[in-house]
CSV table of C-alpha atoms in Angstrom, one decimal:
chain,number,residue,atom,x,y,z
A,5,UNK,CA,-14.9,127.4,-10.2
A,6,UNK,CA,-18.1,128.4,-8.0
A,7,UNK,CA,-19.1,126.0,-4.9
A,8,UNK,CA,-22.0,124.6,-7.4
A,9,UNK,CA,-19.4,122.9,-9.7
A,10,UNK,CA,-16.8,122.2,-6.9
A,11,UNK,CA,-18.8,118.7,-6.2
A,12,UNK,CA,-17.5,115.2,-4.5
A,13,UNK,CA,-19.8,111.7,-4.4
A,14,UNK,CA,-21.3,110.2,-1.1
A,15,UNK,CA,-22.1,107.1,-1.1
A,16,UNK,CA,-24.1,105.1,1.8
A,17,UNK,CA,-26.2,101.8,1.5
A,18,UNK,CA,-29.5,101.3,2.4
A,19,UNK,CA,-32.2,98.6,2.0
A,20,UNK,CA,-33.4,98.5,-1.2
A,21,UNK,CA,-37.0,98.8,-0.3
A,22,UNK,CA,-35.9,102.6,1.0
A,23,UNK,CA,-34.2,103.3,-2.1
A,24,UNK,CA,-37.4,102.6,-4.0
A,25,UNK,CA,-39.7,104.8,-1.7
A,26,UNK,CA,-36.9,107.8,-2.1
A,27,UNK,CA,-36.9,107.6,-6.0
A,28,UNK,CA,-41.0,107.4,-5.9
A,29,UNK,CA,-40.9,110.6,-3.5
A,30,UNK,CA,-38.1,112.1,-5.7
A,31,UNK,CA,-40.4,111.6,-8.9
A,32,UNK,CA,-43.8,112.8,-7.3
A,33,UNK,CA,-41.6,116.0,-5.9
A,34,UNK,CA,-40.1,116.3,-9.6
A,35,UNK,CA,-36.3,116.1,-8.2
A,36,UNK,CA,-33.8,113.6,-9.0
A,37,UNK,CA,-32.6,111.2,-6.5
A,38,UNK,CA,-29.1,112.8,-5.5
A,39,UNK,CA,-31.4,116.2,-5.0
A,40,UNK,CA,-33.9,114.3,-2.8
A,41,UNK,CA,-31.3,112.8,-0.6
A,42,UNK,CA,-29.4,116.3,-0.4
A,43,UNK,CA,-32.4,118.1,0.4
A,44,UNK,CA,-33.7,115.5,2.9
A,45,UNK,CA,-30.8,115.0,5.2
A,46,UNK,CA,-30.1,118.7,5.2
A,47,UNK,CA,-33.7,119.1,6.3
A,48,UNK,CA,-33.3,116.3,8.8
A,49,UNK,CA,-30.2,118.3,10.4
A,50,UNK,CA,-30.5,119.5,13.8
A,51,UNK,CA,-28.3,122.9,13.3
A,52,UNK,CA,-29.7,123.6,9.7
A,53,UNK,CA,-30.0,127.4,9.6
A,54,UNK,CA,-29.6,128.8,5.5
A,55,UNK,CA,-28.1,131.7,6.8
A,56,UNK,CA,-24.6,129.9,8.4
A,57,UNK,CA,-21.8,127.8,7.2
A,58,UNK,CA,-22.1,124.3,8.4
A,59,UNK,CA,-18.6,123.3,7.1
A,60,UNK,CA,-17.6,124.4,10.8
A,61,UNK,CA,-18.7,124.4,14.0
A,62,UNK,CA,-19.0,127.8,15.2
A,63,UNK,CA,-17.5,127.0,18.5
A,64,UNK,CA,-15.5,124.2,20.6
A,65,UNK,CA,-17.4,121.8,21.6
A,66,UNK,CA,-16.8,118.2,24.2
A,67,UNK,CA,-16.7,115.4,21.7
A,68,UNK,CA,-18.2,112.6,24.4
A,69,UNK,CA,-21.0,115.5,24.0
A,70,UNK,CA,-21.6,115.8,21.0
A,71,UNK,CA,-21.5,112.4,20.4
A,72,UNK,CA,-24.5,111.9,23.2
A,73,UNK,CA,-26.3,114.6,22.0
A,74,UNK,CA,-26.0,113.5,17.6
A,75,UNK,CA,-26.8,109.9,19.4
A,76,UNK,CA,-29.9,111.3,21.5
A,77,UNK,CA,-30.5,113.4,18.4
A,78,UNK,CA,-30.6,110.6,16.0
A,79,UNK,CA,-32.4,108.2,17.6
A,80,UNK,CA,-35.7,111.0,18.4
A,81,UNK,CA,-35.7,111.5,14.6
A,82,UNK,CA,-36.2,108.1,14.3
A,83,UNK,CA,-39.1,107.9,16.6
A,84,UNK,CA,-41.0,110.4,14.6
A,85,UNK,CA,-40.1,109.9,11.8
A,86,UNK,CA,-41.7,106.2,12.6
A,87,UNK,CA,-44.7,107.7,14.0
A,88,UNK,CA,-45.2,110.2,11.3
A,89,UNK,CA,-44.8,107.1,9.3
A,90,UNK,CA,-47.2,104.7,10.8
A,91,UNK,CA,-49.1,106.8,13.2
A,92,UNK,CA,-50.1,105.6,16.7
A,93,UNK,CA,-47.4,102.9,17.7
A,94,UNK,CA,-47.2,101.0,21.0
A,95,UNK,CA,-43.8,100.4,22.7
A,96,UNK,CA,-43.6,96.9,21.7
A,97,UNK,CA,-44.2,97.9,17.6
A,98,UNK,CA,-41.9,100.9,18.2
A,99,UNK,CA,-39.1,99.2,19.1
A,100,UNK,CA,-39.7,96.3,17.0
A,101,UNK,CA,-40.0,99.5,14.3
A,102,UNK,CA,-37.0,100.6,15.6
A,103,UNK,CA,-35.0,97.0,15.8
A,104,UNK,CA,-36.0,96.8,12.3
A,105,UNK,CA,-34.0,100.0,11.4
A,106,UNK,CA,-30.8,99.2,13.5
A,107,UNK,CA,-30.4,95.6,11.5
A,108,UNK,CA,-30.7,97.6,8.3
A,109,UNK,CA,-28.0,99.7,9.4
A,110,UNK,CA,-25.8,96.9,10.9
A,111,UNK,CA,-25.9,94.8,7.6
A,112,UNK,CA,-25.0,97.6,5.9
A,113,UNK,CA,-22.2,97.9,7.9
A,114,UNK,CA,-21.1,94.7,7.7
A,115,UNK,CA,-21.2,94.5,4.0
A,116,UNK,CA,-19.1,97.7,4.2
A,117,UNK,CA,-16.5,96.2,6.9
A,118,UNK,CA,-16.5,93.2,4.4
A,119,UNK,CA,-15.6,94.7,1.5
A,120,UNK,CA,-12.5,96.7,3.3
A,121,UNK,CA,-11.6,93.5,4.4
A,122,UNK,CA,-11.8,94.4,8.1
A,123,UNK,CA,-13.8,91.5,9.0
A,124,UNK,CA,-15.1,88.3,7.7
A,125,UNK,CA,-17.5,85.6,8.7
A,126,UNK,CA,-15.9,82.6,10.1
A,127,UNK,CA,-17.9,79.4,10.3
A,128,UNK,CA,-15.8,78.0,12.4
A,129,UNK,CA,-15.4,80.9,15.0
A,130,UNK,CA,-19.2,81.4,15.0
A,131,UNK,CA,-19.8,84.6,13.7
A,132,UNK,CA,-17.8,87.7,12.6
A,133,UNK,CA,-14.3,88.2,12.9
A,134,UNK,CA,-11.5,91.0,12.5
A,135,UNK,CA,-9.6,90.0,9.8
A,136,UNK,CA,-6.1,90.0,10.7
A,137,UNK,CA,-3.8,92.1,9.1
């Protein structure tokens, strides 16, 4: 079987309005959605090199590390990516910009955490809860 056919689904949520601007991009560039995607998050990688393996790191690495740096990493694409976006942006629109991203993501996960059944809105507690198990 060659690495091409040797294939396994990822799935992720995002607000719908993103999903429309993807599959617009994906038609102008002539690629179908899953190719978009593929192609954009590898391109958005910070260690992307064609020439290496990126199932592995190539060396040992502090977690607490890594996890600052992908954080740091993360959150500096997201700034230009929003000013590539929308050009000049003052500190009050960039992290209102920003904001705007961060309650996509957290709904997302929510709907996720719902689903698994790890937590639940609760009325009567106020908010979200851990389900108990």
């Amino acid at each position: 079987m060659s690495e091409a056919d040797d294939r396994t689904a990822v799935k992720t949520y995002v607000p719908r309005y993103q999903k429309e601007i993807w599959a617009e991009h994906a038609d102008e560039l002539d690629m179908s959605q899953s190719e978009f995607v593929r192609t954009m998050v590898q391109a958005g990688r910070s260690d992307f090199d064609v020439d290496v393996a990126i199932d592995e790191p190539s060396e040992e690495v502090d977690d607490a590390d890594t996890e600052t740096a992908e954080s740091s990493g993360d959150l500096e694409s997201r700034v230009t990516n929003a000013l590539r976006r929308e050009g000049s942006l003052g500190w009050d629109t960039l992290v209102e910009t920003l904001t705007a991203d961060l309650e996509d993501d957290l709904e997302a996960a929510l709907e996720n955490l719902q689903e698994s059944n790890v937590v639940r809105y609760s009325g009567r507690d106020g908010g979200y809860v851990i389900v108990d198990e």
